[in-house]
mmCIF file of C-alpha atoms in Angstrom:
data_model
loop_
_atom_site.group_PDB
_atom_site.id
_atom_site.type_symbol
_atom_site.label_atom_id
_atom_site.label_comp_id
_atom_site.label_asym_id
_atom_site.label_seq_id
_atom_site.Cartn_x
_atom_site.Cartn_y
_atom_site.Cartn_z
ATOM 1 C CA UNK A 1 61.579 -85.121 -13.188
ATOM 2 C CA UNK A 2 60.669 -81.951 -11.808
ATOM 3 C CA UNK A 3 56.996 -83.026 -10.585
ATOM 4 C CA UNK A 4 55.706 -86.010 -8.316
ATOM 5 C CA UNK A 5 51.896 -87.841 -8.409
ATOM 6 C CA UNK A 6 51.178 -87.892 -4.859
ATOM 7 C CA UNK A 7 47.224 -89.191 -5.798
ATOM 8 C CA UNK A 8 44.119 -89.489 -7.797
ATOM 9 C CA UNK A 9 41.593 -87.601 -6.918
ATOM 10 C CA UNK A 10 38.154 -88.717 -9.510
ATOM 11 C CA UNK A 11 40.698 -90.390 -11.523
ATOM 12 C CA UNK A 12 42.376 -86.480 -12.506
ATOM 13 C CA UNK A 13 46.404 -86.909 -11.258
ATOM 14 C CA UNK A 14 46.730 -84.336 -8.560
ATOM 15 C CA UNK A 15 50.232 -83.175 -9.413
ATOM 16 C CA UNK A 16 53.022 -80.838 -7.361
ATOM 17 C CA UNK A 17 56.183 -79.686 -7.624
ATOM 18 C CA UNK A 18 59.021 -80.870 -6.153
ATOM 19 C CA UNK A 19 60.522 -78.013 -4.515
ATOM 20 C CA UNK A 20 64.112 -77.921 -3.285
ATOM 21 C CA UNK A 21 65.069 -77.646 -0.263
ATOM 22 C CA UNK A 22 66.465 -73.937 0.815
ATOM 23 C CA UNK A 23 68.086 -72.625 4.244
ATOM 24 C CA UNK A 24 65.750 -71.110 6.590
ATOM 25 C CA UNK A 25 66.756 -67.340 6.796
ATOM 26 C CA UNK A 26 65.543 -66.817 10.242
ATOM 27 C CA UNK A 27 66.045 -70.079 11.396
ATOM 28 C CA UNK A 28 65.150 -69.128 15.034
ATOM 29 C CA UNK A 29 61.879 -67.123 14.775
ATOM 30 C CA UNK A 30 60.871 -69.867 12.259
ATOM 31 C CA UNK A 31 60.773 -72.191 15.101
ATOM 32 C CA UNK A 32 59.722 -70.219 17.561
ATOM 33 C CA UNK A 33 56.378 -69.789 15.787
ATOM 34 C CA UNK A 34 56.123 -73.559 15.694
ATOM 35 C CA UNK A 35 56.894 -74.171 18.948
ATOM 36 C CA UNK A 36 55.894 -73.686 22.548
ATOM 37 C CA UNK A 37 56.009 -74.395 26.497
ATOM 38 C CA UNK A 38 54.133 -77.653 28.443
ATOM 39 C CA UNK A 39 53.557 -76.369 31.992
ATOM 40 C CA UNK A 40 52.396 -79.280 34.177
ATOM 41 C CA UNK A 41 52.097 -79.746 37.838
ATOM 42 C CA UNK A 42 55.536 -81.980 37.924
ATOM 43 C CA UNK A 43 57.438 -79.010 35.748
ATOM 44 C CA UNK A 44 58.343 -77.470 32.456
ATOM 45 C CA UNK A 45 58.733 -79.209 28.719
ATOM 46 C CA UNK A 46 58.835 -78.191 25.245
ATOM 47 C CA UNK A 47 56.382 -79.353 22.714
ATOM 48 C CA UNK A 48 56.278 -78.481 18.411
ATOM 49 C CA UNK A 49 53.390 -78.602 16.087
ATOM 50 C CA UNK A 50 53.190 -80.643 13.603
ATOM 51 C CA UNK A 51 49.811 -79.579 11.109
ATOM 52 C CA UNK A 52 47.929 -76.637 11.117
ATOM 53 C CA UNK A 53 45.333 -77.624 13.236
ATOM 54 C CA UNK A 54 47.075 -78.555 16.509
ATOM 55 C CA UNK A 55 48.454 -81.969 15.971
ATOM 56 C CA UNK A 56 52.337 -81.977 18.245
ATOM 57 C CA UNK A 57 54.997 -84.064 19.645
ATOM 58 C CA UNK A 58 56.520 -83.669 23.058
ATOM 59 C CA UNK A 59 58.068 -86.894 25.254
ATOM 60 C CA UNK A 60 56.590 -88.752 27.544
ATOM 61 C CA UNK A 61 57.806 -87.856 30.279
ATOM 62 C CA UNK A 62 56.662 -84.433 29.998
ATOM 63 C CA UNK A 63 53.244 -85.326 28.654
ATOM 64 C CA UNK A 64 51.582 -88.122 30.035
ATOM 65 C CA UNK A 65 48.288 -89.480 29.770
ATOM 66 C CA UNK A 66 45.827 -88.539 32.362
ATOM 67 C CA UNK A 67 48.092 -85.854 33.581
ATOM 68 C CA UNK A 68 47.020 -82.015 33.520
ATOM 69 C CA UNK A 69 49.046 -79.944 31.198
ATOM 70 C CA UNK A 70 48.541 -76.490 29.207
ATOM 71 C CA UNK A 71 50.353 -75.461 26.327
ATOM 72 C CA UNK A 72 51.472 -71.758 26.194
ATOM 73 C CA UNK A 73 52.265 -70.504 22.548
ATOM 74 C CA UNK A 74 55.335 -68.046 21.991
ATOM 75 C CA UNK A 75 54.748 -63.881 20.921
ATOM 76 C CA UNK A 76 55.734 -63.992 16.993
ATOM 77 C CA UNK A 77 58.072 -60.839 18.152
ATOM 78 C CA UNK A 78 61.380 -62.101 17.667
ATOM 79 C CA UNK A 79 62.907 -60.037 20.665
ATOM 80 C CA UNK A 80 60.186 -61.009 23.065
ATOM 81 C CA UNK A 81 60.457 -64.273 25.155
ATOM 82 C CA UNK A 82 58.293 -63.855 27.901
ATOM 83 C CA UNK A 83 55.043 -65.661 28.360
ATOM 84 C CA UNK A 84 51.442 -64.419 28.234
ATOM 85 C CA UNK A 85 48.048 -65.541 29.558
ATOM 86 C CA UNK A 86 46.243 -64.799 26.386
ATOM 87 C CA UNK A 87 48.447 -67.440 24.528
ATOM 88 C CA UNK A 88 47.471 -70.636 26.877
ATOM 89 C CA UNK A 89 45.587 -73.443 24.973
ATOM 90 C CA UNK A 90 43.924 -76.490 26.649
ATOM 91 C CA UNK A 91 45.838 -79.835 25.597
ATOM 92 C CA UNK A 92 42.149 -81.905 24.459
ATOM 93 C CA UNK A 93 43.340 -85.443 23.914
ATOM 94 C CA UNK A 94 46.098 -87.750 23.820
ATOM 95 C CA UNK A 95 46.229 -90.025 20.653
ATOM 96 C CA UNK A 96 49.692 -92.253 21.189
ATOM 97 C CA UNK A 97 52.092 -92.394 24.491
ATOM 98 C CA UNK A 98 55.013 -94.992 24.930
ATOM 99 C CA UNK A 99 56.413 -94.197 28.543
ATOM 100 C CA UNK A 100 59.173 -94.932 29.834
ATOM 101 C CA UNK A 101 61.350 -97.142 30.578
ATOM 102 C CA UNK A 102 62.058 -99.049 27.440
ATOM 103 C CA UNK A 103 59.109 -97.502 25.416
ATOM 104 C CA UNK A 104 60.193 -94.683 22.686
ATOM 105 C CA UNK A 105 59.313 -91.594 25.444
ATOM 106 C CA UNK A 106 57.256 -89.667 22.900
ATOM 107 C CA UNK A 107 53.400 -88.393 23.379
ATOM 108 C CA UNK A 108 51.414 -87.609 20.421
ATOM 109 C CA UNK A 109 48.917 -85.152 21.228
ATOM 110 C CA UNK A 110 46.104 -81.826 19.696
ATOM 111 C CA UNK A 111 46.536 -78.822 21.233
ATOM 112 C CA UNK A 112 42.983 -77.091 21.577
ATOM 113 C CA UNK A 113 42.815 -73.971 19.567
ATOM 114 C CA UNK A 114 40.431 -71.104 19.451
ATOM 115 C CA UNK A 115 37.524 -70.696 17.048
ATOM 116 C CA UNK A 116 39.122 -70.385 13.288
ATOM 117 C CA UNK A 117 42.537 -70.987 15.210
ATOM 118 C CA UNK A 118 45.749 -72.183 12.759
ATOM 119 C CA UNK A 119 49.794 -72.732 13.579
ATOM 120 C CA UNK A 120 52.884 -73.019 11.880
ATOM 121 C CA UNK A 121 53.774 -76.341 12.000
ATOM 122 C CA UNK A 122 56.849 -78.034 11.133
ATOM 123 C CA UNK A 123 57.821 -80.555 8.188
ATOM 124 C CA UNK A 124 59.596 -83.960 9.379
ATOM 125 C CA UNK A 125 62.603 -85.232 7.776
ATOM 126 C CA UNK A 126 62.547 -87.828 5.151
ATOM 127 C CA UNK A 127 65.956 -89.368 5.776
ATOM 128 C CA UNK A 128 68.755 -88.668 8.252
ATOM 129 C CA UNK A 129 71.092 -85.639 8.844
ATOM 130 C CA UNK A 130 74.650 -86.325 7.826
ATOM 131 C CA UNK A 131 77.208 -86.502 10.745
ATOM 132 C CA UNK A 132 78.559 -82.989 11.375
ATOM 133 C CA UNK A 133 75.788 -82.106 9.871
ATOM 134 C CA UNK A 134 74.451 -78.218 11.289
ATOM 135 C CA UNK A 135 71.397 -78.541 13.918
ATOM 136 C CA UNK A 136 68.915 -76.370 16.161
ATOM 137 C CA UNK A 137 66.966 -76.402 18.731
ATOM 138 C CA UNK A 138 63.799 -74.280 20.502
ATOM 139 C CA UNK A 139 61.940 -75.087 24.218
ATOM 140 C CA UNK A 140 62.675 -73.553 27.651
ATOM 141 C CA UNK A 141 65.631 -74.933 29.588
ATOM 142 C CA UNK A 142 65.468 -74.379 33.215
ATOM 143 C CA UNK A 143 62.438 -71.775 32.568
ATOM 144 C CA UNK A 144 64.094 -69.530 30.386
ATOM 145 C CA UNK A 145 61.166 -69.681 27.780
ATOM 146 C CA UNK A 146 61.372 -69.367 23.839
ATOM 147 C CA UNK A 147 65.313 -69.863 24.097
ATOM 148 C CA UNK A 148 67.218 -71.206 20.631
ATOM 149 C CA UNK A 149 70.606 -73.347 20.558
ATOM 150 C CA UNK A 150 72.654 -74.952 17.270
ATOM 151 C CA UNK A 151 75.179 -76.949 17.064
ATOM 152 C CA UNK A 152 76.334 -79.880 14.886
ATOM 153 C CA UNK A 153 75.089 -83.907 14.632
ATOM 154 C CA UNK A 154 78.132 -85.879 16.223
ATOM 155 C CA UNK A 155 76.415 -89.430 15.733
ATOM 156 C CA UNK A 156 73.750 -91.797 15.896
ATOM 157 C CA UNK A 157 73.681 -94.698 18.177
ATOM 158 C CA UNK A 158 71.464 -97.118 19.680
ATOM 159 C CA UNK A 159 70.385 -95.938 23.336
ATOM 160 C CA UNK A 160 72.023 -97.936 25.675
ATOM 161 C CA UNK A 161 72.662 -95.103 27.737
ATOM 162 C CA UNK A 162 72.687 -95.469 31.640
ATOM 163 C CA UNK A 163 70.540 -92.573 33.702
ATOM 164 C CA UNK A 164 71.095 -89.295 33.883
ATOM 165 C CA UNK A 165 71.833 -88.825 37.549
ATOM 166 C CA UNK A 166 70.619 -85.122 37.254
ATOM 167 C CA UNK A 167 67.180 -86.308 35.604
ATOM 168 C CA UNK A 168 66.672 -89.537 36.157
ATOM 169 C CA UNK A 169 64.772 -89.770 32.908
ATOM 170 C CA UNK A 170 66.487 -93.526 31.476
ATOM 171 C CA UNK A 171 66.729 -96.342 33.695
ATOM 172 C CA UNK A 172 69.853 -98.243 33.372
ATOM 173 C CA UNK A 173 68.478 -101.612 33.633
ATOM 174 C CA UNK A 174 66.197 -101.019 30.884
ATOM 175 C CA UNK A 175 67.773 -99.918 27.876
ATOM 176 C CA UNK A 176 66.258 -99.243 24.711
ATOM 177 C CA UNK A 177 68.015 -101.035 21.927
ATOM 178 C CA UNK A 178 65.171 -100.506 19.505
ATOM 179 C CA UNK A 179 65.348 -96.701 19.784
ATOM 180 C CA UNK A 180 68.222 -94.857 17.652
ATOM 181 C CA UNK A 181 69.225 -91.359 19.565
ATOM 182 C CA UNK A 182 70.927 -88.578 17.244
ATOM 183 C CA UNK A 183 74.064 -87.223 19.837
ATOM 184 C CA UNK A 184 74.380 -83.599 19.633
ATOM 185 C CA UNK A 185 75.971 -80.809 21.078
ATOM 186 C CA UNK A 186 73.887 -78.053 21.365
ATOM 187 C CA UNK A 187 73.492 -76.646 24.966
ATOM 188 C CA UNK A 188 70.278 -77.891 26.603
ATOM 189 C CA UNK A 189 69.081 -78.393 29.941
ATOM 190 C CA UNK A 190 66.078 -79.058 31.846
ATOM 191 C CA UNK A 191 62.709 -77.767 30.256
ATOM 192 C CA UNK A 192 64.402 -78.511 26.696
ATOM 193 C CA UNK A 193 62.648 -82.155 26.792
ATOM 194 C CA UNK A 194 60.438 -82.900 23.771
ATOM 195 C CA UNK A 195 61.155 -80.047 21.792
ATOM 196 C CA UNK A 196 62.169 -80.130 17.978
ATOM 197 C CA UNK A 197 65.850 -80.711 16.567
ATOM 198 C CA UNK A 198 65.965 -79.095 13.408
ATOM 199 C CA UNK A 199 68.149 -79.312 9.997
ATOM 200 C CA UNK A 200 69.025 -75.915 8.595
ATOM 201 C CA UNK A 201 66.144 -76.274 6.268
ATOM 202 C CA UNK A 202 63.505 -76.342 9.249
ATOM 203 C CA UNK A 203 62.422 -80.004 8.977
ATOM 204 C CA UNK A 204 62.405 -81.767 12.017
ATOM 205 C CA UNK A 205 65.467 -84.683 12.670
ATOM 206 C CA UNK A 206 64.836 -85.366 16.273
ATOM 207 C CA UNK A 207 62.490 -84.784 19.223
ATOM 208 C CA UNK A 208 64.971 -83.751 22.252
ATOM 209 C CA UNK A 209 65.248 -85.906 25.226
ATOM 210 C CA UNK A 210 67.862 -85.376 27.385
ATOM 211 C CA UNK A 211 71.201 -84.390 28.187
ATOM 212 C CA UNK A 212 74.298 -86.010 30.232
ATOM 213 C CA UNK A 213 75.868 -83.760 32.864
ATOM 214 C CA UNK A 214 78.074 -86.306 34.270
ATOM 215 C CA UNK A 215 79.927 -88.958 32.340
ATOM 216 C CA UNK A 216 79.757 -92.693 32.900
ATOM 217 C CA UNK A 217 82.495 -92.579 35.311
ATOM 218 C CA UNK A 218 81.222 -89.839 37.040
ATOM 219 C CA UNK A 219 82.887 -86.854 35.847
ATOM 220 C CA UNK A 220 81.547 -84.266 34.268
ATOM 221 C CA UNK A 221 80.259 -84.170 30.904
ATOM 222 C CA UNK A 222 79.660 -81.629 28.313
ATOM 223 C CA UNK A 223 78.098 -81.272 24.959
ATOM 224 C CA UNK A 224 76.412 -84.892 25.272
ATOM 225 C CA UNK A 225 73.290 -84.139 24.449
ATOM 226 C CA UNK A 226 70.402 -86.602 22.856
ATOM 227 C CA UNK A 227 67.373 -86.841 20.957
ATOM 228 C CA UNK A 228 64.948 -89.766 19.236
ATOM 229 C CA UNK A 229 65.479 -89.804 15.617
ATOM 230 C CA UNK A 230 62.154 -89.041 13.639
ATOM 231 C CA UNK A 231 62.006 -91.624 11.702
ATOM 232 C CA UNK A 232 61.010 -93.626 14.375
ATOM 233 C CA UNK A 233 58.527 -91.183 15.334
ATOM 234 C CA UNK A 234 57.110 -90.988 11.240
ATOM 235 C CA UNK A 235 56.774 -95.019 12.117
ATOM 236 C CA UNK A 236 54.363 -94.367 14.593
ATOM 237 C CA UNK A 237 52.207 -91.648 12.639
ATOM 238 C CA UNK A 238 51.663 -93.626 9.423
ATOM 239 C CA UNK A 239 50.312 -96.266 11.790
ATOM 240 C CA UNK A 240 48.100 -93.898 13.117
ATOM 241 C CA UNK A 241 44.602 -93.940 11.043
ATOM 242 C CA UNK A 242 43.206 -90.622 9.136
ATOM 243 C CA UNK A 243 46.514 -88.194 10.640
ATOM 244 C CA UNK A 244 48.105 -86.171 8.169
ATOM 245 C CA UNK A 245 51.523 -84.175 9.237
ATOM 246 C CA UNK A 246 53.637 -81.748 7.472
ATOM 247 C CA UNK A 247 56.223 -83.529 5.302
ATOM 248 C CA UNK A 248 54.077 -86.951 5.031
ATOM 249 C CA UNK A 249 54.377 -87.005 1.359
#
């Protein structure tokens, strides 16, 4: 069937298509203008919108509550990266945090626009990416803002990784059975954290959280990079009373 009821609205079916899915051209500027940087007093993150008028997803450990943070949107110029005062928006309220350790490390937050102020936002994924699957990523590892990496989906596994020696973001004693990680190898590094992993289409699979440098033996480690699979994170915003989200329906 080429059309879906998604509701009644004064008993009249409210009726859209159902589009395919197609390949984002410009897969990098589309994120870009979805995306943008967290400065905080501790450091950098990355955070991603998620409806038009603010709503977005970073981790918890870049975002927590109580904490003073500003949110710095990217130029829509492809070949600029650089950061600009005029773009800075106040981050107005926090509507769901799980910290760390053993909680799912996400923040659900608004960014504060201006008067008559929209974004891009981003979709989320309905089901997994395949293994092997291709994959990017936006944020600003080690300060080099409005960067973009791909690479492929190499698996999905419970987290029962030990902590990053280099971040000290998961706590070994505390795992986090509950929480399914999508492995990756993209290149990311510090400042990447809670920025959007996306499918080729644009819809969000992941929200980044980390990558190992060293190996469980010590050595070092490449390509072993992490992120919490969305459908953990559509859990939590379908609990969430009166929020609507790109790719809800």
């Amino acid at each position: 069937d080429a059309y879906s009821e998604l509701e009644m609205t004064d008993s009249v079916p409210f009726i859209v298509p159902n589009t395919p899915l197609t390949e984002k051209n410009d897969l990098a500027l589309y994120m870009k203008q979805r995306t943008f940087l967290i400065e905080t007093p501790e450091g950098i993150g990355t955070g991603f919108f998620i409806n038009e008028n603010g709503l977005a997803i970073t981790n918890w450990h870049v975002l927590k509550p109580g904490g003073s943070a500003i949110a710095v949107l990217y130029q829509n110029d492809p070949d600029d990266s650089r950061i600009y005062s005029d773009k800075k928006r106040n981050i107005k309220n926090i509507l769901w945090s799980d910290p760390l350790p053993g909680g799912l490390d996400i923040t659900i937050f608004s960014v504060e626009l201006e008067n008559g102020e929209t974004v891009p936002f981003f979709n989320l994924a309905k089901k997994h990416a395949q293994q092997g699957s291709s994959c990017a990523t936006y944020g600003n590892p080690m300060g080099f803002t409005a960067s973009f990496s791909h690479g492929d989906v190499g698996a999905y596994r419970p987290d029962v990784l030990p902590a990053d020696e280099n971040s000290g973001i998961l706590d070994p004693y505390h795992p986090r059975p509950n929480v399914m990680l999508m492995q990756y190898n993209m290149t990311t590094n510090g400042g990447n954290s809670g920025g959007p992993v996306c499918d080729k289409y644009g819809q969000i699979i992941a929200v980044h959280e980390l990558g190992l440098k060293t190996g469980f033996d010590g050595r070092p480690a490449q390509g072993l990079n992490f992120g919490i699979d969305i459908l953990l994170v559509r859990e939590v915003l379908n609990r969430l009373e009166g929020v609507k989200y790109g790719g809800k329906y």
